[in-house]
Amino acid sequence: MAVTELLNKHRIIEDMLRAQPSRRPELVEAVVQNQHVAELRMLLSRLSSGEIGRTLESVSPDDAKLLWRHVAQDRMNDVLWEVSGVLGEHLAGNVEPQFHRGEVTACELVDGRMRIVQVVSRSEMERLQPIWIDVLGASKSERGWLGRHFGLDLPDPEDLTDLEVSARFYVEENGELHLHSNFLLDRDGHSRSVPVAFIVHAEILFTVRSEELPVFRLQRLRMRNQPGEISDCKDLLLALYGADVEYSADALEGTYETLRRVGRKVLSENVSDSDAARILGNIAEEEDLNGRIRGNMLDTQRAVSFLLRGRQLRSTQMEDAREIIRDIESLNTHTAFLFEKINFLMDATVGFININQNRRVSQLTVAGVVFMPLNVLAGIGGMSEFSMMTQGIPWPLSYGAFTAGMILVGWGTYTILKVFEARNARKAAKA
């Protein structure tokens, strides 16, 4: 490797310098040493934590110690995850790698009760016998050590969105069960789907995700307050899917309440354009949430159906799975109803916008009809012939009479328009 070649090259150069006489050997050796350190640090900065770990494992203990001194301080924890415990102790003494970037929670059954442990170090994980390991936002090195320790490969949650739908649910040749599902996250009026990887390996459920989810907090709380409901990792898997359905149902209840308030506003007598804009924004948010819930429920239904078809569950677990599917079908009915209500409210809001526009157009039309004869009279009054016709009459009197006549014509035109409008309204009411 490049690091090994660099170490060998500089070792040869140092031996040559010591063998050759020099007037200032300390200065030459210091210059060569600084060059050696700069090249080594530059090379290590380009390598990943895994590559550095494999290099440390492949060289002698002395060379490993030399390389370790030049690893960047902020990368030492990740590199420690990549080396064995013996080598890690040789390099860093009693310092253990910590789960700094990620949050790892382990759950184990102790006397029929669920014990939840927030894992901090490697030695703490090695002492546990969990049935559930929840990995939140862990680095590649942290996931790599967990995978090597338990004998599986933990995926990067950011890569789960690239999977085709047909590749989300499968069973490995060794019986390892893989499920990749989307979970709803509705926070501060903004909803999105968060991918979660489920892996059942050696009677342990592994969940890998990049964001905290209310469903997982809810499940941990239930396990603390309701002991005895979870007996193995598949019970836990179904419980998480069931909690996801309940969380989606709660989100739908919030959508019902929002649409109820919007409906009262839409069906009121007067809706201004600014009100209509806010209403359309609220309706669009609820439509997005409703569609996301429906998509996530479809994804959950596919996952639970896969468990049923693959004969992965016991008889009691199969009944729980069927109950989850029935709940999903019930939610699908509600989402379909909400889509219809959303479309109705949106059409009604757009209708009010059209009514407001028609009202403004009507007002402009009335104003145009009223002022049209006034414009004609004003044109006549501004011509020289008017001055000739009123010659001998004092101009204040003539122009005052002309102004009064214009006001009278305008009022008469407006009155006639109102009479015709009232007559048309009475005819429409009788029809």
Coordinates of C-alpha atoms in Angstrom, one line a residue:
M1 CA 0.0 0.0 0.0
A2 CA 1.0 3.7 -0.4
V3 CA 1.4 4.2 3.3
T4 CA 3.7 1.2 3.7
E5 CA 5.7 2.2 0.7
L6 CA 6.1 5.7 2.1
L7 CA 7.2 4.3 5.5
N8 CA 9.8 2.1 3.8
K9 CA 11.1 4.9 1.6
H10 CA 11.6 7.3 4.5
R11 CA 13.2 4.6 6.6
I12 CA 15.7 4.0 3.8
I13 CA 16.4 7.7 3.6
E14 CA 17.0 8.0 7.3
D15 CA 19.4 5.1 7.3
M16 CA 21.3 6.7 4.4
L17 CA 21.5 10.0 6.3
R18 CA 22.9 8.4 9.4
A19 CA 25.5 6.5 7.4
Q20 CA 26.8 9.6 5.5
P21 CA 28.9 12.2 7.4
S22 CA 27.4 15.7 7.6
R23 CA 28.4 19.0 9.1
R24 CA 25.0 19.6 10.6
P25 CA 23.3 16.1 10.9
E26 CA 20.6 17.3 13.3
L27 CA 19.3 20.0 10.9
V28 CA 19.3 17.6 7.9
E29 CA 17.4 15.0 10.0
A30 CA 14.9 17.6 11.2
V31 CA 14.2 18.7 7.6
V32 CA 13.7 15.1 6.4
Q33 CA 11.5 14.3 9.4
N34 CA 9.3 17.3 8.7
Q35 CA 9.0 16.3 5.1
H36 CA 8.2 12.8 6.2
V37 CA 5.4 14.0 8.6
A38 CA 3.9 16.3 6.0
E39 CA 3.7 13.6 3.3
L40 CA 2.3 11.1 5.8
R41 CA -0.4 13.4 7.0
M42 CA -1.4 14.4 3.5
L43 CA -1.7 10.7 2.5
L44 CA -3.7 9.8 5.6
S45 CA -6.1 12.7 5.0
R46 CA -7.0 11.2 1.6
L47 CA -7.8 7.7 3.0
S48 CA -11.1 6.7 4.6
S49 CA -11.3 5.5 8.2
G50 CA -11.7 1.9 7.0
E51 CA -8.5 2.2 4.8
I52 CA -6.5 3.6 7.7
G53 CA -7.8 0.8 10.0
R54 CA -6.8 -1.9 7.5
T55 CA -3.4 -0.2 7.1
L56 CA -2.8 -0.2 10.9
E57 CA -3.7 -3.9 11.1
S58 CA -1.3 -4.8 8.3
V59 CA 1.9 -3.0 9.5
S60 CA 4.1 -3.8 12.5
P61 CA 3.1 -2.5 16.0
D62 CA 5.8 0.1 15.9
D63 CA 4.8 1.4 12.5
A64 CA 1.2 1.4 13.6
K65 CA 2.1 3.5 16.6
L66 CA 4.0 5.9 14.3
L67 CA 1.0 6.2 11.9
W68 CA -1.5 6.7 14.8
R69 CA 0.4 9.8 16.0
H70 CA -0.4 11.4 12.6
V71 CA -4.1 10.6 12.4
A72 CA -6.2 13.7 12.7
Q73 CA -7.7 14.1 16.1
D74 CA -11.3 14.3 14.9
R75 CA -10.9 11.0 13.0
M76 CA -9.3 8.9 15.8
N77 CA -12.7 7.7 17.1
D78 CA -13.8 6.4 13.7
V79 CA -10.4 4.7 13.1
L80 CA -10.6 3.0 16.5
W81 CA -13.9 1.3 15.3
E82 CA -12.0 -0.1 12.4
V83 CA -9.2 -1.9 14.3
S84 CA -9.3 -4.8 16.8
G85 CA -9.6 -4.2 20.5
V86 CA -6.0 -5.4 21.1
L87 CA -4.5 -3.0 18.5
G88 CA -6.8 -0.2 19.7
E89 CA -5.5 -0.6 23.2
H90 CA -1.9 -0.6 21.9
L91 CA -2.6 2.6 20.0
A92 CA -4.8 4.6 22.3
G93 CA -4.4 2.9 25.7
N94 CA -7.6 2.7 27.7
V95 CA -9.5 5.0 25.3
E96 CA -12.4 3.1 23.8
P97 CA -14.3 4.1 20.6
Q98 CA -17.5 5.9 21.4
F99 CA -20.8 6.3 19.5
H100 CA -20.3 10.0 19.0
R101 CA -22.0 10.6 15.7
G102 CA -24.8 8.0 16.1
E103 CA -27.2 7.1 18.8
V104 CA -27.3 3.3 19.4
T105 CA -30.1 1.9 21.7
A106 CA -30.2 -1.8 22.7
C107 CA -33.1 -3.6 24.2
E108 CA -32.8 -6.9 26.0
L109 CA -35.2 -9.1 27.9
V110 CA -34.3 -9.5 31.5
D111 CA -36.8 -11.7 33.6
G112 CA -39.6 -11.0 31.2
R113 CA -39.1 -7.2 31.3
M114 CA -37.6 -5.1 28.6
R115 CA -34.4 -3.4 29.5
I116 CA -33.5 -0.4 27.3
V117 CA -29.8 0.7 27.3
Q118 CA -28.3 3.7 25.6
V119 CA -25.1 2.2 24.3
V120 CA -22.0 4.5 24.5
S121 CA -18.9 2.3 24.0
R122 CA -17.8 -0.9 22.4
S123 CA -17.3 -2.8 25.7
E124 CA -20.8 -1.9 26.8
M125 CA -22.3 -3.4 23.6
E126 CA -20.2 -6.6 23.9
R127 CA -21.8 -7.3 27.4
L128 CA -25.4 -7.2 26.1
Q129 CA -27.6 -9.9 24.6
P130 CA -30.2 -7.7 22.9
I131 CA -33.3 -8.6 20.8
W132 CA -33.4 -5.1 19.3
I133 CA -30.6 -2.7 18.3
D134 CA -31.7 0.7 17.0
V135 CA -29.0 2.6 15.1
L136 CA -29.8 6.3 14.6
G137 CA -27.5 8.5 12.5
A138 CA -24.4 6.3 13.0
S139 CA -21.2 6.8 10.9
K140 CA -20.0 4.3 8.4
S141 CA -17.3 3.1 10.9
E142 CA -19.8 2.7 13.7
R143 CA -22.1 0.7 11.5
G144 CA -19.2 -1.3 10.2
W145 CA -18.1 -2.4 13.7
L146 CA -21.7 -3.3 14.7
G147 CA -22.0 -5.4 11.5
R148 CA -18.7 -7.2 12.1
H149 CA -19.6 -7.8 15.7
F150 CA -23.0 -9.4 14.9
G151 CA -22.1 -10.9 11.6
L152 CA -24.1 -8.9 9.1
D153 CA -24.0 -5.8 6.9
L154 CA -25.8 -2.7 8.1
P155 CA -26.8 -0.4 5.2
D156 CA -26.5 3.4 5.0
P157 CA -30.0 4.8 5.5
E158 CA -29.3 7.5 2.9
D159 CA -29.0 4.7 0.3
L160 CA -32.4 3.2 1.1
T161 CA -34.3 5.8 -1.1
D162 CA -32.5 4.5 -4.2
L163 CA -34.0 1.0 -3.9
E164 CA -36.7 -0.2 -6.2
V165 CA -39.9 -1.1 -4.6
S166 CA -39.4 -4.8 -5.6
A167 CA -36.1 -4.9 -3.8
R168 CA -37.3 -3.6 -0.4
F169 CA -38.4 -7.0 1.0
Y170 CA -36.3 -10.1 0.7
V171 CA -34.8 -13.0 2.6
E172 CA -31.1 -13.9 2.4
E173 CA -29.9 -17.5 1.8
N174 CA -28.9 -17.7 5.5
G175 CA -32.4 -16.7 6.6
E176 CA -31.6 -13.1 7.2
L177 CA -34.8 -11.0 6.8
H178 CA -34.6 -7.5 5.2
L179 CA -37.4 -5.0 5.1
H180 CA -37.0 -1.4 4.0
S181 CA -40.0 0.8 4.8
N182 CA -41.0 4.5 5.0
F183 CA -42.2 6.0 8.2
L184 CA -44.2 9.2 8.6
L185 CA -42.7 12.2 10.2
D186 CA -45.2 15.1 10.7
R187 CA -43.5 18.0 12.5
D188 CA -44.4 21.7 12.7
G189 CA -46.9 21.4 9.8
H190 CA -44.4 19.8 7.5
S191 CA -44.6 16.1 6.7
R192 CA -42.1 13.8 5.0
S193 CA -41.3 10.1 4.8
V194 CA -38.2 8.8 6.5
P195 CA -36.7 5.5 5.3
V196 CA -35.9 2.8 7.9
A197 CA -34.1 -0.5 7.3
F198 CA -35.2 -3.5 9.3
I199 CA -33.0 -6.6 9.5
V200 CA -33.8 -9.7 11.5
H201 CA -30.5 -11.6 12.1
A202 CA -29.8 -14.3 14.7
E203 CA -33.1 -13.5 16.6
I204 CA -32.1 -9.8 16.8
L205 CA -34.0 -6.9 15.1
F206 CA -31.7 -4.2 13.7
T207 CA -33.2 -0.9 12.7
V208 CA -31.1 1.7 10.8
R209 CA -32.4 5.2 10.3
S210 CA -31.1 8.8 9.9
E211 CA -33.7 10.7 11.9
E212 CA -35.6 10.4 15.1
L213 CA -39.2 9.2 14.7
P214 CA -42.1 9.5 17.1
V215 CA -43.0 5.9 16.4
F216 CA -39.8 4.6 17.9
R217 CA -40.1 6.8 21.0
L218 CA -43.7 5.6 21.4
Q219 CA -42.6 1.9 21.2
R220 CA -39.8 2.4 23.7
L221 CA -42.2 4.0 26.1
R222 CA -44.7 1.2 25.7
M223 CA -42.0 -1.4 26.4
R224 CA -41.2 0.3 29.7
N225 CA -44.8 0.7 30.8
Q226 CA -46.3 -2.5 29.4
P227 CA -43.9 -5.4 30.2
G228 CA -44.6 -8.9 28.8
E229 CA -46.1 -7.9 25.4
I230 CA -42.8 -8.4 23.5
S231 CA -41.3 -11.9 23.6
D232 CA -39.0 -11.8 20.6
C233 CA -37.7 -9.6 17.8
K234 CA -40.6 -10.3 15.4
D235 CA -43.1 -9.3 18.0
L236 CA -41.2 -6.0 18.2
L237 CA -41.1 -5.7 14.4
L238 CA -44.9 -6.0 14.2
A239 CA -45.3 -3.6 17.2
L240 CA -43.3 -1.0 15.3
Y241 CA -45.5 -1.4 12.2
G242 CA -48.6 -1.2 14.4
A243 CA -47.4 2.0 16.1
D244 CA -46.8 3.5 12.7
V245 CA -50.4 2.8 11.8
E246 CA -51.6 4.5 15.0
Y247 CA -49.3 7.5 14.4
S248 CA -50.8 7.8 10.9
A249 CA -54.3 7.6 12.3
D250 CA -53.5 10.4 14.8
A251 CA -52.2 12.5 11.9
L252 CA -55.5 11.8 10.0
E253 CA -57.5 13.1 13.0
G254 CA -55.5 16.3 12.8
T255 CA -56.3 16.5 9.1
Y256 CA -60.0 16.1 9.9
E257 CA -59.9 18.9 12.4
T258 CA -58.0 21.2 10.1
L259 CA -60.5 20.6 7.2
R260 CA -63.4 21.2 9.6
R261 CA -62.1 24.6 10.4
V262 CA -61.4 25.3 6.7
G263 CA -64.8 24.1 5.8
R264 CA -66.5 26.6 8.2
K265 CA -64.5 29.4 6.7
V266 CA -65.2 28.4 3.1
L267 CA -68.9 28.0 3.7
S268 CA -69.2 31.5 5.3
E269 CA -70.9 34.3 3.4
N270 CA -67.8 36.3 2.6
V271 CA -64.4 35.0 1.7
S272 CA -61.8 37.6 0.7
D273 CA -59.0 36.9 -1.7
S274 CA -56.4 36.9 1.1
D275 CA -58.6 34.4 3.1
A276 CA -58.9 32.3 0.0
A277 CA -55.1 32.2 -0.4
R278 CA -54.6 31.1 3.2
I279 CA -57.3 28.5 2.8
L280 CA -55.8 27.1 -0.4
G281 CA -52.4 26.9 1.4
N282 CA -53.9 24.9 4.3
I283 CA -55.8 22.6 1.9
A284 CA -52.6 22.0 -0.1
E285 CA -50.7 21.0 3.1
E286 CA -53.4 18.6 4.2
E287 CA -53.6 17.1 0.7
D288 CA -49.8 16.5 0.8
L289 CA -50.0 14.9 4.3
N290 CA -53.0 12.8 3.3
G291 CA -51.2 11.5 0.2
R292 CA -48.1 10.8 2.2
I293 CA -50.0 8.8 4.8
R294 CA -51.7 6.8 2.1
G295 CA -48.4 6.0 0.4
N296 CA -46.8 5.0 3.7
M297 CA -49.7 2.8 4.6
L298 CA -49.4 1.1 1.3
D299 CA -45.7 0.5 2.0
T300 CA -46.5 -0.9 5.4
Q301 CA -49.2 -3.1 4.0
R302 CA -46.8 -4.5 1.5
A303 CA -44.2 -5.2 4.3
V304 CA -46.7 -7.0 6.6
S305 CA -48.2 -8.9 3.6
F306 CA -44.6 -10.1 2.8
L307 CA -44.2 -11.4 6.3
L308 CA -47.5 -13.3 6.0
R309 CA -46.7 -14.8 2.6
G310 CA -43.2 -15.8 3.6
R311 CA -44.3 -17.7 6.6
Q312 CA -42.0 -15.7 8.8
L313 CA -44.4 -15.5 11.8
R314 CA -46.0 -17.7 14.4
S315 CA -49.7 -18.2 14.6
T316 CA -50.3 -15.5 17.2
Q317 CA -48.1 -13.1 15.2
M318 CA -49.9 -13.8 12.0
E319 CA -53.2 -12.8 13.7
D320 CA -51.5 -9.5 14.8
A321 CA -50.3 -9.0 11.3
R322 CA -53.8 -9.5 9.9
E323 CA -55.1 -7.0 12.4
I324 CA -52.6 -4.4 11.2
I325 CA -53.7 -5.0 7.6
R326 CA -57.3 -4.5 8.6
D327 CA -56.4 -1.2 10.4
I328 CA -54.6 -0.1 7.2
E329 CA -57.6 -0.8 5.0
S330 CA -59.7 1.2 7.4
L331 CA -57.3 4.1 7.2
N332 CA -57.3 3.8 3.4
T333 CA -61.1 4.4 3.5
H334 CA -60.6 7.6 5.5
T335 CA -57.9 8.9 3.2
A336 CA -60.2 8.3 0.2
F337 CA -62.9 10.3 1.9
L338 CA -60.5 13.1 2.8
F339 CA -59.3 13.3 -0.8
E340 CA -63.0 13.9 -1.8
K341 CA -63.5 16.5 0.9
I342 CA -60.2 18.3 0.0
N343 CA -61.3 18.4 -3.7
F344 CA -64.7 19.9 -2.7
L345 CA -63.1 22.5 -0.4
M346 CA -60.6 23.4 -3.1
D347 CA -63.3 23.8 -5.7
A348 CA -65.5 25.9 -3.4
T349 CA -62.5 28.2 -2.6
V350 CA -61.7 28.6 -6.2
G351 CA -65.4 29.4 -6.8
F352 CA -65.3 32.2 -4.2
I353 CA -62.3 33.6 -6.0
N354 CA -64.2 33.6 -9.2
I355 CA -67.2 35.2 -7.6
N356 CA -65.0 38.0 -6.2
Q357 CA -63.5 38.5 -9.6
N358 CA -66.9 38.6 -11.2
R359 CA -68.1 41.1 -8.6
R360 CA -65.1 43.4 -9.4
V361 CA -65.8 43.1 -13.1
S362 CA -69.4 44.0 -12.5
Q363 CA -68.5 47.0 -10.5
L364 CA -66.1 48.2 -13.2
T365 CA -68.9 47.6 -15.8
V366 CA -71.4 49.7 -13.8
A367 CA -68.8 52.5 -13.4
G368 CA -68.1 52.4 -17.1
V369 CA -71.8 52.7 -18.0
V370 CA -72.4 55.5 -15.5
F371 CA -69.5 57.6 -16.7
M372 CA -69.9 57.0 -20.4
P373 CA -72.6 59.7 -20.9
L374 CA -70.8 62.0 -18.5
N375 CA -67.7 61.7 -20.7
V376 CA -69.8 62.7 -23.7
L377 CA -71.2 65.7 -21.9
A378 CA -67.7 66.6 -20.6
G379 CA -66.4 66.5 -24.1
I380 CA -69.2 68.8 -25.3
G381 CA -68.6 71.2 -22.4
G382 CA -65.0 71.5 -23.2
M383 CA -65.5 72.6 -26.8
S384 CA -65.7 76.2 -28.1
E385 CA -69.3 75.7 -29.2
F386 CA -70.4 75.5 -25.6
S387 CA -68.9 78.9 -24.9
M388 CA -70.7 80.3 -28.0
M389 CA -74.1 78.8 -26.9
T390 CA -73.7 80.3 -23.4
Q391 CA -72.5 83.7 -24.6
G392 CA -74.0 86.5 -22.5
I393 CA -74.6 84.1 -19.5
P394 CA -72.1 84.5 -16.6
W395 CA -69.7 81.6 -16.8
P396 CA -70.2 80.5 -13.1
L397 CA -73.9 80.1 -13.8
S398 CA -73.5 78.3 -17.1
Y399 CA -70.8 75.9 -15.8
G400 CA -72.6 75.3 -12.5
A401 CA -75.8 74.4 -14.4
F402 CA -73.7 72.1 -16.7
T403 CA -72.1 70.4 -13.7
A404 CA -75.5 69.9 -12.0
G405 CA -76.8 68.4 -15.3
M406 CA -73.9 66.0 -15.4
I407 CA -74.6 64.9 -11.8
L408 CA -78.3 64.4 -12.6
V409 CA -77.5 62.3 -15.7
G410 CA -75.1 60.1 -13.7
W411 CA -77.5 59.6 -10.9
G412 CA -80.3 58.7 -13.4
T413 CA -78.1 56.2 -15.3
Y414 CA -77.1 54.5 -12.0
T415 CA -80.8 54.3 -10.8
I416 CA -81.8 52.7 -14.1
L417 CA -79.1 50.1 -13.8
K418 CA -80.1 49.2 -10.3
V419 CA -83.7 48.8 -11.4
F420 CA -82.8 46.5 -14.1
E421 CA -80.5 44.5 -11.8
A422 CA -83.3 44.1 -9.2
R423 CA -85.7 43.0 -11.9
N424 CA -83.3 40.3 -13.1
A425 CA -82.7 39.1 -9.6
R426 CA -86.5 38.7 -9.0
K427 CA -86.8 36.7 -12.2
A428 CA -83.9 34.5 -11.2
A429 CA -85.5 33.9 -7.8
K430 CA -88.8 32.9 -9.3
A431 CA -87.1 30.5 -11.8

